[in-house]
């Protein structure tokens, strides 16, 4: 990871971060998949206790940016990330940073619900168990219950915790995945089109949930639905062809965007 | 719907009809060809099984002669001291008269005469004095007692009751006479000669050319079992570890591509090549003993490894990447993601591949011939692990061996051995199916 070349820029960054209370910051982030460049010098921050929506047409790099935030790009053969990414002002690509620990702090919910083919209980308990968050079975039970509560799933599954997680409906599976992410007490939760495989009712439940989670977590959500971005997020970032077009308050973005491309996209003229 | 098609002006009804007819005809033709192909396959299989069972099923029944034998101290232990040293000096020739006398007594009791005692004793397998001697040496306190024994009838007598030997063929046969066959019939009537299930076939070692009735699969089964143990213990961990490394950790580059291609090629190498390799490396270079299960096991391990690696990699590839992502997403390390989630999900495929590999190894003959497993082995190998280094035989080699012998009784045994081998293979496949069912999960 190239360190910031000039100290002034770093100072400016720190200053801005202190002002607006950023949880995570990406500075000049570029991503290459082999020869192909997927992101071009993106500068974008994730604020505390805020839902940030990433919008833009397919293939514009939303997921790519999201995956930089918990280094899931590391798992892709040939992917290279340049620029600076910080969590609480610490470079997350620093060699000293343990990627496993990072991913426990920055959780992820995927596009397709992907519960483990294990029991509901095991799905939620897995994270806390490998991170040693519970010292006893009772404590683990407590974490599982609390996580399922937070994901709004507890009342539906409390009588069948030992049944397979894959036997739940799509919406329940996605909330189970959210419970699984929440169980390791992350600080940031990344969601990549979490509702794209769900029906409208399940979508509404998940959106409600995102709203509640915002009290305790910083959330970044990729979405294809403008309405969803408008409903759940406070900040919106618009991507186009690997570039960050603009980033602003959601209200402002949807009523009075500064960039023509954002306007066109929101009006449904492309994408 | 019908309205709509009616409303659409048909361009040329006859042309479309002809096309439909052609399409249906070609479909019928293809289905017929498929049926014929399946029928040919089934017929070949049925033919094979019928011929094997017709030849081999009789192996599992064997003719026995039941006699009360007086273990005469005057013959077996002249000193009377029950000293094992002294007793073991009496050779099998010393035991033969006991059987002869006992048979003569039984015949006299039932008034069966007209055949001299020597010829009558030929009804009983030449193997039995040795059996009797082992029995006595094993438990010398029985000397002086009268004990009931089920003695194997000789191969010709056994063949008589299986339709292999007739009065007419006995006329021309040096080894059996019509008088002996008649005596056998009389003994059968008297209930002394009986036919029953042939346990000895599973426990006896191989026997010499003139004693097919005593030949069994004991040493071969044990040898095959030892080799399978070695193959399992070596190839499963090595194969699975290699697959996991190649699939999940190894960088994709020229070298790993080369390794990949070579593993695929290795699976196609003729098995006899592995035999030559085993002979050159394990026996000539390392100096391991010939005919030993350890060498057979090592050679078969080399053969089985590619099968297991290919199956395991396919099973690992089949696990959806979303499961890996899910595990990494909650902060599992790569190792944890693989061993907690990916490998368990791949388990059915891994086990199936392993069992198929083992089944292949169980039936493999050619490489074992090269490393001397074809030797005539009468002694049981010791228990593991020392037994791995003792000479042993193997099931398929025993089949090959018996088909090479002159006496048609051995051909029956060979078919019987094939049935045993097939049952083992079926059993292994059954285990594979059960494991697959048990571990199968949807995601
Ligand atoms: N694993 C990958 N390997 C190569 N190219 C990729 C990979 N993932 C994404 N890309 C490319 O990067 C660009 C951005 O992709 P992505 O971030 O998935 O877009 P979005 O999520 O906005 O639809 C696309 O052009 C896509 O083809
Ligand atoms: Mg995407």
PDB file of C-alpha atoms in Angstrom, chain B residues 228-375:
ATOM      1  CA  UNK B 228      -6.748 -52.128   1.339  1.00  0.00           C
ATOM      2  CA  UNK B 229      -5.820 -50.986   4.835  1.00  0.00           C
ATOM      3  CA  UNK B 230      -2.483 -49.671   3.603  1.00  0.00           C
ATOM      4  CA  UNK B 231      -4.099 -48.012   0.595  1.00  0.00           C
ATOM      5  CA  UNK B 232      -6.758 -46.373   2.738  1.00  0.00           C
ATOM      6  CA  UNK B 233      -4.380 -45.169   5.425  1.00  0.00           C
ATOM      7  CA  UNK B 234      -1.920 -43.734   2.902  1.00  0.00           C
ATOM      8  CA  UNK B 235      -3.988 -42.516  -0.026  1.00  0.00           C
ATOM      9  CA  UNK B 236      -6.876 -40.877   1.803  1.00  0.00           C
ATOM     10  CA  UNK B 237      -4.851 -38.367   3.843  1.00  0.00           C
ATOM     11  CA  UNK B 238      -2.246 -37.794   1.129  1.00  0.00           C
ATOM     12  CA  UNK B 239      -4.859 -37.483  -1.599  1.00  0.00           C
ATOM     13  CA  UNK B 240      -7.132 -35.183   0.365  1.00  0.00           C
ATOM     14  CA  UNK B 241      -4.267 -33.005   1.587  1.00  0.00           C
ATOM     15  CA  UNK B 242      -2.877 -32.702  -1.937  1.00  0.00           C
ATOM     16  CA  UNK B 243      -6.296 -31.844  -3.350  1.00  0.00           C
ATOM     17  CA  UNK B 244      -7.020 -29.217  -0.736  1.00  0.00           C
ATOM     18  CA  UNK B 245      -3.653 -27.627  -1.271  1.00  0.00           C
ATOM     19  CA  UNK B 246      -3.942 -27.643  -5.058  1.00  0.00           C
ATOM     20  CA  UNK B 247      -7.532 -26.467  -5.079  1.00  0.00           C
ATOM     21  CA  UNK B 248      -7.494 -23.860  -2.342  1.00  0.00           C
ATOM     22  CA  UNK B 249      -3.958 -22.683  -1.661  1.00  0.00           C
ATOM     23  CA  UNK B 250      -1.697 -23.266  -4.638  1.00  0.00           C
ATOM     24  CA  UNK B 251      -1.180 -20.251  -6.887  1.00  0.00           C
ATOM     25  CA  UNK B 252      -2.412 -20.712 -10.432  1.00  0.00           C
ATOM     26  CA  UNK B 253       0.716 -20.838 -12.549  1.00  0.00           C
ATOM     27  CA  UNK B 254       2.652 -22.976 -15.011  1.00  0.00           C
ATOM     28  CA  UNK B 255       3.893 -25.323 -12.330  1.00  0.00           C
ATOM     29  CA  UNK B 256       0.472 -26.082 -10.859  1.00  0.00           C
ATOM     30  CA  UNK B 257      -0.944 -26.478 -14.378  1.00  0.00           C
ATOM     31  CA  UNK B 258       1.789 -28.987 -15.083  1.00  0.00           C
ATOM     32  CA  UNK B 259       1.053 -30.858 -11.869  1.00  0.00           C
ATOM     33  CA  UNK B 260      -2.639 -30.866 -12.704  1.00  0.00           C
ATOM     34  CA  UNK B 261      -2.097 -32.316 -16.166  1.00  0.00           C
ATOM     35  CA  UNK B 262       0.235 -34.937 -14.775  1.00  0.00           C
ATOM     36  CA  UNK B 263      -2.228 -36.077 -12.151  1.00  0.00           C
ATOM     37  CA  UNK B 264      -4.864 -36.503 -14.841  1.00  0.00           C
ATOM     38  CA  UNK B 265      -2.352 -38.458 -16.929  1.00  0.00           C
ATOM     39  CA  UNK B 266      -1.325 -40.574 -13.980  1.00  0.00           C
ATOM     40  CA  UNK B 267      -4.905 -41.749 -13.625  1.00  0.00           C
ATOM     41  CA  UNK B 268      -4.707 -43.104 -17.163  1.00  0.00           C
ATOM     42  CA  UNK B 269      -1.359 -44.899 -16.834  1.00  0.00           C
ATOM     43  CA  UNK B 270      -1.779 -48.671 -17.313  1.00  0.00           C
ATOM     44  CA  UNK B 271      -1.658 -50.389 -13.960  1.00  0.00           C
ATOM     45  CA  UNK B 272       1.121 -52.758 -15.018  1.00  0.00           C
ATOM     46  CA  UNK B 273       3.422 -49.744 -15.252  1.00  0.00           C
ATOM     47  CA  UNK B 274       2.839 -49.127 -11.574  1.00  0.00           C
ATOM     48  CA  UNK B 275       3.779 -52.767 -11.014  1.00  0.00           C
ATOM     49  CA  UNK B 276       7.089 -52.292 -12.813  1.00  0.00           C
ATOM     50  CA  UNK B 277       7.695 -49.162 -10.785  1.00  0.00           C
ATOM     51  CA  UNK B 278       6.916 -51.047  -7.575  1.00  0.00           C
ATOM     52  CA  UNK B 279       9.292 -53.832  -8.533  1.00  0.00           C
ATOM     53  CA  UNK B 280      12.076 -51.409  -9.398  1.00  0.00           C
ATOM     54  CA  UNK B 281      11.669 -49.035  -6.473  1.00  0.00           C
ATOM     55  CA  UNK B 282      10.135 -50.839  -3.524  1.00  0.00           C
ATOM     56  CA  UNK B 283      11.652 -54.292  -4.034  1.00  0.00           C
ATOM     57  CA  UNK B 284      14.916 -53.800  -5.920  1.00  0.00           C
ATOM     58  CA  UNK B 285      15.887 -50.394  -4.564  1.00  0.00           C
ATOM     59  CA  UNK B 286      14.348 -50.129  -1.092  1.00  0.00           C
ATOM     60  CA  UNK B 287      14.667 -53.870  -0.552  1.00  0.00           C
ATOM     61  CA  UNK B 288      11.171 -54.638   0.712  1.00  0.00           C
ATOM     62  CA  UNK B 289      10.247 -58.342   0.553  1.00  0.00           C
ATOM     63  CA  UNK B 290       8.522 -59.833  -2.472  1.00  0.00           C
ATOM     64  CA  UNK B 291       4.906 -60.996  -2.283  1.00  0.00           C
ATOM     65  CA  UNK B 292       4.334 -58.766   0.751  1.00  0.00           C
ATOM     66  CA  UNK B 293       1.113 -56.803   1.231  1.00  0.00           C
ATOM     67  CA  UNK B 294       3.165 -53.727   2.084  1.00  0.00           C
ATOM     68  CA  UNK B 295       4.593 -53.561  -1.437  1.00  0.00           C
ATOM     69  CA  UNK B 296       1.213 -54.339  -2.978  1.00  0.00           C
ATOM     70  CA  UNK B 297      -0.363 -51.693  -0.796  1.00  0.00           C
ATOM     71  CA  UNK B 298       2.216 -49.072  -1.786  1.00  0.00           C
ATOM     72  CA  UNK B 299       1.824 -49.814  -5.486  1.00  0.00           C
ATOM     73  CA  UNK B 300      -1.960 -49.713  -5.241  1.00  0.00           C
ATOM     74  CA  UNK B 301      -1.701 -46.463  -3.266  1.00  0.00           C
ATOM     75  CA  UNK B 302       0.188 -44.884  -6.156  1.00  0.00           C
ATOM     76  CA  UNK B 303      -2.551 -46.089  -8.472  1.00  0.00           C
ATOM     77  CA  UNK B 304      -5.383 -44.908  -6.258  1.00  0.00           C
ATOM     78  CA  UNK B 305      -3.992 -41.448  -5.473  1.00  0.00           C
ATOM     79  CA  UNK B 306      -4.891 -39.827  -8.810  1.00  0.00           C
ATOM     80  CA  UNK B 307      -8.436 -41.168  -8.574  1.00  0.00           C
ATOM     81  CA  UNK B 308      -8.866 -39.759  -5.086  1.00  0.00           C
ATOM     82  CA  UNK B 309      -7.254 -36.436  -5.975  1.00  0.00           C
ATOM     83  CA  UNK B 310      -9.417 -35.962  -9.036  1.00  0.00           C
ATOM     84  CA  UNK B 311     -12.609 -36.878  -7.157  1.00  0.00           C
ATOM     85  CA  UNK B 312     -11.716 -34.702  -4.178  1.00  0.00           C
ATOM     86  CA  UNK B 313     -10.900 -31.680  -6.301  1.00  0.00           C
ATOM     87  CA  UNK B 314     -14.174 -32.062  -8.169  1.00  0.00           C
ATOM     88  CA  UNK B 315     -16.000 -32.272  -4.845  1.00  0.00           C
ATOM     89  CA  UNK B 316     -14.218 -29.162  -3.517  1.00  0.00           C
ATOM     90  CA  UNK B 317     -14.967 -27.263  -6.718  1.00  0.00           C
ATOM     91  CA  UNK B 318     -18.635 -28.180  -6.421  1.00  0.00           C
ATOM     92  CA  UNK B 319     -18.985 -26.393  -3.083  1.00  0.00           C
ATOM     93  CA  UNK B 320     -20.547 -23.026  -3.927  1.00  0.00           C
ATOM     94  CA  UNK B 321     -18.174 -20.062  -3.499  1.00  0.00           C
ATOM     95  CA  UNK B 322     -20.902 -18.299  -1.530  1.00  0.00           C
ATOM     96  CA  UNK B 323     -20.166 -20.651   1.384  1.00  0.00           C
ATOM     97  CA  UNK B 324     -16.499 -19.608   1.389  1.00  0.00           C
ATOM     98  CA  UNK B 325     -17.529 -15.948   1.193  1.00  0.00           C
ATOM     99  CA  UNK B 326     -19.957 -16.427   4.066  1.00  0.00           C
ATOM    100  CA  UNK B 327     -17.254 -17.895   6.283  1.00  0.00           C
ATOM    101  CA  UNK B 328     -14.629 -15.301   5.317  1.00  0.00           C
ATOM    102  CA  UNK B 329     -17.243 -12.583   5.774  1.00  0.00           C
ATOM    103  CA  UNK B 330     -17.675 -13.349   9.470  1.00  0.00           C
ATOM    104  CA  UNK B 331     -13.931 -13.333   9.917  1.00  0.00           C
ATOM    105  CA  UNK B 332     -12.972 -16.963   9.504  1.00  0.00           C
ATOM    106  CA  UNK B 333      -9.438 -17.505   8.299  1.00  0.00           C
ATOM    107  CA  UNK B 334      -8.936 -19.325   5.039  1.00  0.00           C
ATOM    108  CA  UNK B 335      -8.058 -22.524   6.885  1.00  0.00           C
ATOM    109  CA  UNK B 336     -11.157 -22.239   9.045  1.00  0.00           C
ATOM    110  CA  UNK B 337     -13.386 -21.569   6.061  1.00  0.00           C
ATOM    111  CA  UNK B 338     -11.996 -24.629   4.308  1.00  0.00           C
ATOM    112  CA  UNK B 339     -11.968 -27.060   7.203  1.00  0.00           C
ATOM    113  CA  UNK B 340     -15.169 -25.920   8.913  1.00  0.00           C
ATOM    114  CA  UNK B 341     -17.307 -25.504   5.831  1.00  0.00           C
ATOM    115  CA  UNK B 342     -15.878 -26.513   2.489  1.00  0.00           C
ATOM    116  CA  UNK B 343     -14.413 -29.911   3.361  1.00  0.00           C
ATOM    117  CA  UNK B 344     -17.482 -31.138   5.283  1.00  0.00           C
ATOM    118  CA  UNK B 345     -19.652 -30.201   2.314  1.00  0.00           C
ATOM    119  CA  UNK B 346     -17.264 -31.966  -0.049  1.00  0.00           C
ATOM    120  CA  UNK B 347     -17.149 -35.063   2.166  1.00  0.00           C
ATOM    121  CA  UNK B 348     -19.690 -37.170   0.242  1.00  0.00           C
ATOM    122  CA  UNK B 349     -17.737 -36.642  -2.954  1.00  0.00           C
ATOM    123  CA  UNK B 350     -14.417 -37.315  -1.251  1.00  0.00           C
ATOM    124  CA  UNK B 351     -15.657 -40.536   0.328  1.00  0.00           C
ATOM    125  CA  UNK B 352     -17.273 -41.729  -2.862  1.00  0.00           C
ATOM    126  CA  UNK B 353     -14.074 -41.098  -4.765  1.00  0.00           C
ATOM    127  CA  UNK B 354     -12.056 -42.887  -2.123  1.00  0.00           C
ATOM    128  CA  UNK B 355     -14.270 -45.941  -2.127  1.00  0.00           C
ATOM    129  CA  UNK B 356     -14.322 -46.100  -5.915  1.00  0.00           C
ATOM    130  CA  UNK B 357     -10.530 -45.870  -5.827  1.00  0.00           C
ATOM    131  CA  UNK B 358     -10.354 -48.628  -3.222  1.00  0.00           C
ATOM    132  CA  UNK B 359     -12.716 -50.822  -5.225  1.00  0.00           C
ATOM    133  CA  UNK B 360     -10.493 -50.365  -8.265  1.00  0.00           C
ATOM    134  CA  UNK B 361      -7.458 -51.262  -6.201  1.00  0.00           C
ATOM    135  CA  UNK B 362      -9.191 -54.329  -4.772  1.00  0.00           C
ATOM    136  CA  UNK B 363      -9.770 -55.726  -8.251  1.00  0.00           C
ATOM    137  CA  UNK B 364      -6.339 -54.853  -9.624  1.00  0.00           C
ATOM    138  CA  UNK B 365      -4.253 -57.841 -10.713  1.00  0.00           C
ATOM    139  CA  UNK B 366      -1.519 -56.903 -13.151  1.00  0.00           C
ATOM    140  CA  UNK B 367       0.789 -54.876 -10.863  1.00  0.00           C
ATOM    141  CA  UNK B 368       0.515 -57.532  -8.145  1.00  0.00           C
ATOM    142  CA  UNK B 369       1.741 -60.234 -10.521  1.00  0.00           C
ATOM    143  CA  UNK B 370       4.881 -58.200 -11.092  1.00  0.00           C
ATOM    144  CA  UNK B 371       5.718 -57.804  -7.433  1.00  0.00           C
ATOM    145  CA  UNK B 372       5.415 -61.531  -6.794  1.00  0.00           C
ATOM    146  CA  UNK B 373       2.024 -61.659  -5.130  1.00  0.00           C
ATOM    147  CA  UNK B 374       1.293 -64.642  -7.362  1.00  0.00           C
ATOM    148  CA  UNK B 375       3.436 -66.942  -5.219  1.00  0.00           C
TER     149      UNK B 375
END
